[in-house]
XYZ file of C-alpha atoms in Angstrom:
577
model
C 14.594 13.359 -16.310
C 14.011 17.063 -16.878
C 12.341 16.633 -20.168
C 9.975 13.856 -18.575
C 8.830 16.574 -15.505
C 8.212 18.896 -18.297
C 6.547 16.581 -20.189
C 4.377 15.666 -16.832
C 3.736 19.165 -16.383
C 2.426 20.027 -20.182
C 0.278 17.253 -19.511
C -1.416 18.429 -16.449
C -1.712 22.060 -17.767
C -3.571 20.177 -21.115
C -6.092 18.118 -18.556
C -6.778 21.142 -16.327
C -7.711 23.198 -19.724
C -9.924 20.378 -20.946
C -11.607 20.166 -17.345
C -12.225 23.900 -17.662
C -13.469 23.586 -21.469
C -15.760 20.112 -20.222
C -17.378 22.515 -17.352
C -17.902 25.316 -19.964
C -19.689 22.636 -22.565
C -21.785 21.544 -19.006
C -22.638 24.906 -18.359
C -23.673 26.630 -22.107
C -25.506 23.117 -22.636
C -28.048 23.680 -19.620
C -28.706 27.477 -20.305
C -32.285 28.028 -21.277
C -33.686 24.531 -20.024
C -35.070 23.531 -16.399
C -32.298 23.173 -14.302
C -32.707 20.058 -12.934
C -33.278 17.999 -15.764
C -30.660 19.506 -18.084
C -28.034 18.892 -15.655
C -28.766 15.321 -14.972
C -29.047 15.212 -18.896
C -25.410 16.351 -19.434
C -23.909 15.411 -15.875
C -21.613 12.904 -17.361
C -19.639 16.312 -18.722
C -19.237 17.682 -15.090
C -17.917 14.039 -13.824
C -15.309 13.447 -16.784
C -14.091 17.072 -15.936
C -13.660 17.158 -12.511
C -12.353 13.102 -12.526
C -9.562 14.152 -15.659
C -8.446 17.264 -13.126
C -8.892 15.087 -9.884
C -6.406 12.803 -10.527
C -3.754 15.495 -10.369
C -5.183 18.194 -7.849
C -8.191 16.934 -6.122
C -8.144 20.692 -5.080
C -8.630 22.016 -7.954
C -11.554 19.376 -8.972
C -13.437 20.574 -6.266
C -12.685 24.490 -6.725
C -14.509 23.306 -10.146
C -17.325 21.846 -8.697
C -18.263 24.796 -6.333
C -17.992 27.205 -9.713
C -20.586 24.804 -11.391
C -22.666 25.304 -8.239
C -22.340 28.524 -7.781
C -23.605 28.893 -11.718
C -27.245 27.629 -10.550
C -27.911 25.536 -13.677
C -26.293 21.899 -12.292
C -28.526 20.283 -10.431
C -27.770 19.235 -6.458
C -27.649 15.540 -6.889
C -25.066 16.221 -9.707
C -23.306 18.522 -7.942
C -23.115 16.103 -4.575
C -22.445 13.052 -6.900
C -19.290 15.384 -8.271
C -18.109 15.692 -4.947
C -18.391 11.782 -4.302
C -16.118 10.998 -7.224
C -13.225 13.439 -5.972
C -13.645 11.322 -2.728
C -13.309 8.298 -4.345
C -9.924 9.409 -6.709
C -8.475 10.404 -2.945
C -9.879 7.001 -1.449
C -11.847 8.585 1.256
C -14.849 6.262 1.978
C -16.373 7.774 4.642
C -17.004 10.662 3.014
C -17.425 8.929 -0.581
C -20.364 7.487 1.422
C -21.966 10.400 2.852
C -22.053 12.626 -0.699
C -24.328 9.579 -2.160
C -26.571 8.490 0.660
C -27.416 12.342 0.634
C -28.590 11.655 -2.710
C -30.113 8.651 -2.171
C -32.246 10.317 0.704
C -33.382 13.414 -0.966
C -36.585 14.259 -2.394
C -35.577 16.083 -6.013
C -34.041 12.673 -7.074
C -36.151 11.308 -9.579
C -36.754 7.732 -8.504
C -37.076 6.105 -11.728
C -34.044 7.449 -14.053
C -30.583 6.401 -14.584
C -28.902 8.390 -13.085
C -30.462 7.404 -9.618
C -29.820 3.494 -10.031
C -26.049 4.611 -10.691
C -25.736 5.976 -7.893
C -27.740 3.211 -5.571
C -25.400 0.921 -7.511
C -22.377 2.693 -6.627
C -23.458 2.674 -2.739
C -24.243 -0.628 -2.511
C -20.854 -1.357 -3.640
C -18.809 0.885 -1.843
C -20.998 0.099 1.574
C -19.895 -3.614 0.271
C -16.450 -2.622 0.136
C -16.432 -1.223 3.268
C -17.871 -4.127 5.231
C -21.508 -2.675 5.815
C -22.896 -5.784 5.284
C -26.127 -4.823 6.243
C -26.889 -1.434 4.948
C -25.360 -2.689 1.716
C -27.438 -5.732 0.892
C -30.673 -3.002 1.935
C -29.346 -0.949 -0.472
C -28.640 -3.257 -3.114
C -32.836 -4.953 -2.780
C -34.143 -1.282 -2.815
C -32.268 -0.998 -6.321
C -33.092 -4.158 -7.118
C -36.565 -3.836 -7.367
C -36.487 -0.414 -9.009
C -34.413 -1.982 -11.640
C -37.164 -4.764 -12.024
C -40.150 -2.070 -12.162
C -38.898 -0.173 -15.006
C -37.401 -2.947 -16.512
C -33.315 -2.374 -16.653
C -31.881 -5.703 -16.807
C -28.082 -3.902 -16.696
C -28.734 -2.207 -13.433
C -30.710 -5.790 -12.127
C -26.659 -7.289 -12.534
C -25.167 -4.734 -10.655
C -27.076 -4.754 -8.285
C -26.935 -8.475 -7.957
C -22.996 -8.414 -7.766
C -23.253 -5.751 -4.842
C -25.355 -8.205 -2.969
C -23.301 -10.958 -3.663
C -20.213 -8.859 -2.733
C -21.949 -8.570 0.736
C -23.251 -11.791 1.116
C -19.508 -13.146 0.585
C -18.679 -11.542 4.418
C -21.332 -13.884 6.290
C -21.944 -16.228 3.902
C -19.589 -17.192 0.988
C -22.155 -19.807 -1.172
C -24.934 -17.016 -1.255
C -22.709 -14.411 -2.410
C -21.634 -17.029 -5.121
C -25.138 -17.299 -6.080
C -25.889 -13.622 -6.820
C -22.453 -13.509 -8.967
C -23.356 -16.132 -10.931
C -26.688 -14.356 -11.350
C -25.155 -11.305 -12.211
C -23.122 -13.048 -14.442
C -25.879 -14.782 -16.630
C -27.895 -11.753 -16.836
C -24.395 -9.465 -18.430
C -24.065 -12.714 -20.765
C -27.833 -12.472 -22.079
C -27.375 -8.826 -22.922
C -24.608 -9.549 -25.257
C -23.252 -6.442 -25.721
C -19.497 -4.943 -25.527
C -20.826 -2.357 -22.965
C -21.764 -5.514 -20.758
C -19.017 -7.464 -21.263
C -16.455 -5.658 -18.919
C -18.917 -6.283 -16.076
C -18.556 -10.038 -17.106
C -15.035 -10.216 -17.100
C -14.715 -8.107 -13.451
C -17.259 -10.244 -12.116
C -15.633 -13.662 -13.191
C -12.489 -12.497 -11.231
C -14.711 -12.021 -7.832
C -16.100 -15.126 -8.298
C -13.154 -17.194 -8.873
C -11.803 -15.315 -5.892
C -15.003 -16.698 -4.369
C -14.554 -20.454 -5.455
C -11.137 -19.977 -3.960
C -12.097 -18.760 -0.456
C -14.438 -21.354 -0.353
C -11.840 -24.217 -1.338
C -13.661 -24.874 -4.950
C -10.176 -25.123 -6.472
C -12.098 -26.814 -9.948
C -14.687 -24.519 -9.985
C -12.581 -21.967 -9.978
C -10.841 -23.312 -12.404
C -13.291 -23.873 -15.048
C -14.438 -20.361 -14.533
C -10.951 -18.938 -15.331
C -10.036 -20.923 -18.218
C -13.490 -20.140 -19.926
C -12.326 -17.196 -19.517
C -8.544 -16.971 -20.369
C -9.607 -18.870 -23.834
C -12.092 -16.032 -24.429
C -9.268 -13.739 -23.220
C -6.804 -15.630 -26.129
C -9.702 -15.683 -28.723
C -10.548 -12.842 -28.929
C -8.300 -9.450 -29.873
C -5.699 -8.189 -27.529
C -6.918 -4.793 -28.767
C -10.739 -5.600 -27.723
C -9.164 -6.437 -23.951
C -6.581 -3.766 -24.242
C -9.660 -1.271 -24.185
C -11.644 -2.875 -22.391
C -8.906 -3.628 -19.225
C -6.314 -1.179 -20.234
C -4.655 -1.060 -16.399
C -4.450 -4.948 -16.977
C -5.022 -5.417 -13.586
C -8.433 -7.582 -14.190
C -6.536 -10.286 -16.483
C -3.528 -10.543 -13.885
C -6.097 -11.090 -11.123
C -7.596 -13.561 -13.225
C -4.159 -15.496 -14.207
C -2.961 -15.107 -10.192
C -6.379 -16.841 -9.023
C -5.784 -19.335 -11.729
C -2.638 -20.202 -10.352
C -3.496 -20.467 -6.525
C -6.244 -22.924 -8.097
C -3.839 -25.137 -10.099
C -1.177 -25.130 -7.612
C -3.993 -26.440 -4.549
C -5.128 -29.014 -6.932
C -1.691 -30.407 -7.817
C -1.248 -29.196 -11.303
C 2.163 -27.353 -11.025
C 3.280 -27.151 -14.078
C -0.163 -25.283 -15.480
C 0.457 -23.116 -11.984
C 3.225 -21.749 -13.361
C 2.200 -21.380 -16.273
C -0.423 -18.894 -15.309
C 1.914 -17.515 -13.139
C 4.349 -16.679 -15.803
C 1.211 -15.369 -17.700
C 0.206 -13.296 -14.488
C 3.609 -11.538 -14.364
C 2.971 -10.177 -17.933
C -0.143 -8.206 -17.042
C 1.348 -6.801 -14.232
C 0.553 -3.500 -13.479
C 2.452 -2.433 -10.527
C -0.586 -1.747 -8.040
C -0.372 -1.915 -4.315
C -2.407 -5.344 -4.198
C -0.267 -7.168 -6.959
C 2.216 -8.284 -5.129
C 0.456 -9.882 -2.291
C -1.333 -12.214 -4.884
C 2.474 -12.595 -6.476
C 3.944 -13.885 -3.302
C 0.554 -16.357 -2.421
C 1.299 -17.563 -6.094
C 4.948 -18.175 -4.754
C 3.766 -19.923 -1.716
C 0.614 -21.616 -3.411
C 3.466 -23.764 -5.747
C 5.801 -24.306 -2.476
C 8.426 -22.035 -3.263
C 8.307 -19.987 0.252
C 11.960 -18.587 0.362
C 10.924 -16.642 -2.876
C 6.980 -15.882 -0.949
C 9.069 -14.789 1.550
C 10.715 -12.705 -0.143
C 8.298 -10.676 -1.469
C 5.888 -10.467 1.780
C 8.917 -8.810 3.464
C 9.353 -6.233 0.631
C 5.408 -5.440 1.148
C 6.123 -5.157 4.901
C 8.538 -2.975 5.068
C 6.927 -0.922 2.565
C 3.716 -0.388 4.303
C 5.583 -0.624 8.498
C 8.028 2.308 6.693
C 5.045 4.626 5.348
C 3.230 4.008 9.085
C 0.561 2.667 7.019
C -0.393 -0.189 8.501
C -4.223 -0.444 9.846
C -5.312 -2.024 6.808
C -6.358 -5.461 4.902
C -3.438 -5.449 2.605
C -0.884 -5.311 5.457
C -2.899 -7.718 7.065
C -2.566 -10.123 4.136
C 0.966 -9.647 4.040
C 1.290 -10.723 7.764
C -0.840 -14.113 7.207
C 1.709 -14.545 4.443
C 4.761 -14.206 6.583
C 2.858 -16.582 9.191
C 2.307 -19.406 6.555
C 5.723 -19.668 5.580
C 7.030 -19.135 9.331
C 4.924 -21.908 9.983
C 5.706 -23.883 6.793
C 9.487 -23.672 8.086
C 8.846 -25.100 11.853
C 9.130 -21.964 13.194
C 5.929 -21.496 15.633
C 7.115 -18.834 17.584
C 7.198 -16.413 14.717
C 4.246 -17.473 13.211
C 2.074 -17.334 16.510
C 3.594 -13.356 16.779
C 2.327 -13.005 13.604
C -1.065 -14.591 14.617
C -1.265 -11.706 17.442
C -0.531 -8.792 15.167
C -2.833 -9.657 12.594
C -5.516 -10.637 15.148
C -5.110 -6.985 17.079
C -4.806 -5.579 13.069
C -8.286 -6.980 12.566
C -9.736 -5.453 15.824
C -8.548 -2.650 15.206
C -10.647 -2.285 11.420
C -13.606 -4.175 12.448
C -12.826 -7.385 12.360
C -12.861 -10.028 15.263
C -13.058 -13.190 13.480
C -9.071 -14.057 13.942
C -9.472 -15.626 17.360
C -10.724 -19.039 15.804
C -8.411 -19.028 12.836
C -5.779 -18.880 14.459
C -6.830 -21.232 17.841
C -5.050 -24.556 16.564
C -1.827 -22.574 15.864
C -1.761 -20.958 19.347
C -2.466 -24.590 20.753
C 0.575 -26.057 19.031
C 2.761 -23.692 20.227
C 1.277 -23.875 23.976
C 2.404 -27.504 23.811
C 5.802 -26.398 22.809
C 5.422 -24.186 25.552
C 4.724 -26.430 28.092
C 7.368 -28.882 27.182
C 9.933 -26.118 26.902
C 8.660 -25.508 30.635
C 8.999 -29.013 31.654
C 12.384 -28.697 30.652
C 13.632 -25.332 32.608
C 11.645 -27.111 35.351
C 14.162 -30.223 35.247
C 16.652 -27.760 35.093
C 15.900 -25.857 38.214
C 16.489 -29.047 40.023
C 19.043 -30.032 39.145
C 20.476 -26.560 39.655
C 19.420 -26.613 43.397
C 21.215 -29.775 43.727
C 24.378 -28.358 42.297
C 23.914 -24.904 44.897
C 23.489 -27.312 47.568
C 26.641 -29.028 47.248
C 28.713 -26.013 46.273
C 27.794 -23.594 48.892
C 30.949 -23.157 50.477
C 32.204 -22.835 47.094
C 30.363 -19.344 46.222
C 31.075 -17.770 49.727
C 34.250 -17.897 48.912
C 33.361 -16.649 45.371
C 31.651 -13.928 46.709
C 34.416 -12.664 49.155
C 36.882 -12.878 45.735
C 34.603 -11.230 44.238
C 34.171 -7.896 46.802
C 37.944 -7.852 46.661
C 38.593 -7.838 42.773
C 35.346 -5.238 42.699
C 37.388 -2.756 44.958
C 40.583 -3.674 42.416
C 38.185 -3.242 39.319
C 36.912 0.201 40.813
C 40.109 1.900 41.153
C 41.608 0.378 37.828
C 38.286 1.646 35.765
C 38.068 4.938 37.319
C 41.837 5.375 36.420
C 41.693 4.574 32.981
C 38.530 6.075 32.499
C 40.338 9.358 33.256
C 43.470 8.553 31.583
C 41.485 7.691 28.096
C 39.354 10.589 28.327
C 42.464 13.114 29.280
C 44.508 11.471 26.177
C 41.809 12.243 23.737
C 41.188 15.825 25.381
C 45.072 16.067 24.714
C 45.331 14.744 21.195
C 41.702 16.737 20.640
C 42.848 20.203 21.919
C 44.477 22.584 19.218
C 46.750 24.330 21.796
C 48.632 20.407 21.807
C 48.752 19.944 19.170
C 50.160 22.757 18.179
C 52.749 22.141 20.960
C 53.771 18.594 19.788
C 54.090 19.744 16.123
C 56.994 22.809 16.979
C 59.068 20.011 19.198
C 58.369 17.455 16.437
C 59.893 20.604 14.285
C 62.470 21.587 16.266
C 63.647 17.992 16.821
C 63.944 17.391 13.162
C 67.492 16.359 11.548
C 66.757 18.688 8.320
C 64.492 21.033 7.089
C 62.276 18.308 4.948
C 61.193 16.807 8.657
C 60.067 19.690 9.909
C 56.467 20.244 9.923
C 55.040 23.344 8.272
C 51.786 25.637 9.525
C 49.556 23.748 6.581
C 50.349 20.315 7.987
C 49.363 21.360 11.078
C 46.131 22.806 9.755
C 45.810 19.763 8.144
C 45.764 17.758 11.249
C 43.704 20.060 12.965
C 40.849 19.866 10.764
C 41.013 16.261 10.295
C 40.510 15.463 14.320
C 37.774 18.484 14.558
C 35.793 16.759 11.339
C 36.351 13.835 12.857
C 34.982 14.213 15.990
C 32.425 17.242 15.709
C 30.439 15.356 13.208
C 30.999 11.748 15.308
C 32.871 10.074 11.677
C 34.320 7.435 13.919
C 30.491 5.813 15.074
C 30.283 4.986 11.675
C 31.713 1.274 11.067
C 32.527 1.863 7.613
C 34.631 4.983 8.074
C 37.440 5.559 6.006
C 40.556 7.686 6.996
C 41.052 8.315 2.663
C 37.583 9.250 2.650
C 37.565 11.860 4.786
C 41.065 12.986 3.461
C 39.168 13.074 -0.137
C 36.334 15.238 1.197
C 38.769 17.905 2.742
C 40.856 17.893 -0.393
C 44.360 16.745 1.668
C 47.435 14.502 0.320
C 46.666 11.259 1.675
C 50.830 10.192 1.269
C 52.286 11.473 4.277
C 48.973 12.340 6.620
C 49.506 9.431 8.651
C 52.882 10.102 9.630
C 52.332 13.715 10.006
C 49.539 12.921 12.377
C 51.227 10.382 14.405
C 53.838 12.567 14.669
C 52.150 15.633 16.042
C 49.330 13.466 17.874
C 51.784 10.536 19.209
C 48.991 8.065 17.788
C 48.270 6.402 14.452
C 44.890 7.614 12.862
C 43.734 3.892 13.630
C 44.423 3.926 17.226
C 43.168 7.706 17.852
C 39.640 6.463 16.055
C 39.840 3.728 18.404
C 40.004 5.836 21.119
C 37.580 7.826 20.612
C 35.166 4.733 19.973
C 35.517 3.403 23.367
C 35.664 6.626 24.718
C 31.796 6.542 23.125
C 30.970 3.238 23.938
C 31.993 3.833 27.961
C 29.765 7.033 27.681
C 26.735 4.997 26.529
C 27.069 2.407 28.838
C 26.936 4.572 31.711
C 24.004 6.908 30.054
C 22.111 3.837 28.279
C 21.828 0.765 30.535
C 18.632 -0.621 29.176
C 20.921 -1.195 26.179
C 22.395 -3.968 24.909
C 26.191 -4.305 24.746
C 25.890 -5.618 20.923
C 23.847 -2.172 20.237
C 26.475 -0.391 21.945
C 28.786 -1.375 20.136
C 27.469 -1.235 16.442
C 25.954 2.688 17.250
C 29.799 3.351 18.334
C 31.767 2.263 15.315
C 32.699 -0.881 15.866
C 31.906 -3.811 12.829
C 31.518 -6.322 15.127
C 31.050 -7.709 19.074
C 34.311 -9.553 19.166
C 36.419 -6.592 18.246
C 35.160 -4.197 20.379
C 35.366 -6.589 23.465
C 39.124 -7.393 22.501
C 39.636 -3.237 22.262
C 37.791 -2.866 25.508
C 39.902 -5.686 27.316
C 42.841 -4.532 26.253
C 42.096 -0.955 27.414
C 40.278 -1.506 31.106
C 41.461 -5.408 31.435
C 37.709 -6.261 31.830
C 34.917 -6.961 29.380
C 31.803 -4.301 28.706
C 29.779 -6.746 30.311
C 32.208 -6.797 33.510
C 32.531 -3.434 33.121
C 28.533 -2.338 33.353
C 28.648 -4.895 35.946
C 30.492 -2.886 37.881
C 29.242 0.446 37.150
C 25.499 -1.078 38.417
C 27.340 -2.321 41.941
C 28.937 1.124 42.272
C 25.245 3.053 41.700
C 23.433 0.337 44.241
C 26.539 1.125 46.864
C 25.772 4.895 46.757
């Protein structure tokens, strides 16, 4: 482990130097030429520097970037689309956003070059990305058509899979359309630089064919291109996808698509193949578990979309599509299993999720679920409705019946009162007894001076012994821990463990079980009075006990009434003051 964090460490040290060295290259490079156009010459130097030292202090990257400014020969637009790449390594849209319409807008941006269609194209997409459907598709036409004027087919693609990407959100068979577009044009360009684009934009399209239900298009799509996947060199893909992440999403979509059309066995197939180009991002799982549930196996879908939620409700993370995936997950196979109350709670949290980030289109979804479970509802109403009746026909008759219950009742209240306030007092003055040194003490020199020979009498370290035991005991609250082990404890302190017990029953009067006992429903009476929003089960776990029917058998036995009789009481006693 140590020689890995070393390892880590030599690593980061070797991509901060090369960031530094990158920046220098940058900077010697632009000397002697017009700013401006040297640094949008070279600016691919800044970017791989400051994106190599992002990735490990985002910080530092932009400490970098305000040195290269601060030099006066990189240009502003390189220096703001710097900045933009540091946003997007920390995943911060907004401002991601704001660093490259600045660009976009101003006036030393030479309308016609490279470097400005990359970063149109990389607008487009994010604004895509981050549901500006509008401002997006704008973006991506404006690019469009300076990618047709100076005749830059490559940038003509991306810009086409933008506006598909936004078209998708409002209308799912136009955004198909520009993919495919974009698609045809990477394919006529024939070139390695071209064909990553292809194999990216074949996964958003079969993600499109499956949105839209075109389970066989979809599937034509992705084995055209798993075969070319198979064909062709791992080491070609290896470099080209080296994350893997593109050919899992293509294997996971591939499954969904077999699975919906019936075609198990070549599901999991692709599944299996999935699993192997798994790279461990946030989003794999989610398509995982879908794959699960696609093929009918929801105890295993289950499974997995309960990992994912616990993950993201434990990190507070939770305003976001992939937890809102997860939940639609956990509703399917709620509702897959008959049970519509959980699935319609799930319904609610994903629909207030999707207010929450911009998106109100839940409500109809999710309509014909809610209206199944009204139904259940109403019958489930009709029912306690039937019951109520019958109920007032069974007061009717037996009204006589509860005066008299009620006048039993007052009397064994009274009884109850005096019997729980003694006992109360009793426990609490036995534990104060057993608890305080001073007795202790006390019960150890008769237990001494009682003994028949000098190998019963107790010495000082026994006592010490015992006296440290009950203080660990209850100064760090051991016994509200179900699991709690006398040996334990006995290990921790370094103490014998083969005569403890009867050295402490001797000197306390009580065995170590019954003295943890004690002090448990000492707890538990505590926390009834101070907690009565609670419920008895929590009570009882949060005081020790492993389970409901042993701590109401310990309670009865101590007060002769159950917790529940017992609060009972205790609420009858605050009204009557």
């Amino acid at each position: 482990m140590v020689k890995e964090e070393r390892t880590e460490t030599h690593v980061g040290l070797l991509n901060m130097v090369l960031a530094l060295m990158c920046l220098l290259t940058s900077v010697v490079s632009c000397t002697g030429v017009d700013s401006g156009d040297a640094a949008r010459a070279d600016y691919s130097h800044l970017l791989d520097s400051v994106l190599m030292m992002a990735k490990a202090d985002s910080v530092g990257a932009m400490r970098l970037i305000d040195e290269a400014e601060a030099s006066g020969v990189v240009s502003w637009d390189t220096i703001r689309l710097a900045r933009a790449d540091v946003y997007y390594v920390r995943y911060d849209m907004v401002k991601q956003e704001r660093e490259l319409t600045a660009i976009k807008d101003s006036s030393s941006s030479d309308k016609s070059s490279v470097f400005y269609l990359d970063v149109l194209e990389r607008l487009a997409r994010l604004q895509a990305t981050m549901k500006n459907t509008k401002q997006a598709i704008a973006t991506s036409l404006y690019g469009d058509s300076i990618a047709l004027a100076t005749d830059n087919m490559l940038m003509r693609a991306h810009f086409r899979f933008a506006m598909g990407m936004s078209a998708m959100q409002n209308d799912n068979e136009r955004g198909v359309k520009y993919i495919k577009e974009s698609i045809e044009i990477l394919e006529s360009l024939n070139d390695s630089a071209s064909h990553m684009d292809v194999v990216r934009q074949t996964m958003y399209l079969m993600n499109a064919y499956t949105i839209q239900g075109a389970y066989d298009e979809c599937i034509k799509v992705g084995e055209k291109m798993t075969n070319d996947i198979r064909v062709n060199a791992p080491v070609f893909y290896d470099k080209l996808d080296p994350t893997k992440s593109i050919r899992f999403g293509i294997y996971g979509l591939l499954c969904l698509s077999y699975a919906n059309v019936g075609r198990m066995s070549e599901a999991a197939v692709a599944y299996a193949y999935a699993l192997t180009y798994d790279n461990e991002s946030p989003t794999t799982p989610v398509l995982l578990a879908n794959c699960l549930m696609s093929m009918n196996r929801y105890d295993e879908a289950l499974v997995k979309f309960n990992e994912l939620a616990v993950k993201y409700e434990s990190s507070g993370d939770t305003v976001n599509y992939e937890y809102v995936n997860v939940l639609e997950g956990k509703m399917i196979c709620a509702k897959s299993s008959g049970d519509m109350r959980s699935a319609l709670s799930y319904a609610k949290r994903i629909i207030g999720l999707r207010h929450s980030i911009y998106m109100n289109d839940g409500k109809k979804e999710y309509s014909e679920l809610e209206t199944r479970y009204r139904t259940q509802e109403i019958e489930m109403r009709n029912q306690n409705v039937m019951a109520e009746l019958q109920a007032k026909r069974v007061l009717a008759v037996s009204l006589a019946v509860l005066i008299l219950f009620s006048l039993v009742a007052i009397l064994l209240f009274l009884r109850y009162s005096s019997i729980m306030d003694r006992k109360n007092r009793v426990l609490k003055s036995e534990v104060e007894k057993v608890m305080s040194a001073h007795m202790v003490r006390r019960r150890a020199s008769k237990v001494t001076a009682s003994a028949g020979d000098a190998k019963d009498a107790l010495s000082e370290e026994t006592v010490l012994n015992v006296e440290t035991f009950i203080h660990e005991l209850t100064d760090r609250h051991l016994y509200d821990d179900p699991l709690f082990n006398k040996d334990d404890l006995l290990n921790e302190l370094n103490m014998s463990k083969r005569s403890f017990g009867r050295d402490f029953e001797n000197i306390t009067g009580l065995s170590v079980t019954k003295y943890v006992a004690m002090l448990r429903i000492r707890s538990a009476t505590e926390k009834i009075k101070k907690f009565p929003n609670h419920t008895i089960e929590s009570i009882a776990l949060d005081c020790g006990f492993s389970n409901r029917s042993s701590f109401y058998r310990q309670f009865s036995d101590h007060f002769g009434m159950t917790p529940t009789e017992y609060r009972r009481q205790l609420d009858v006693m605050e009204r009557d003051k």
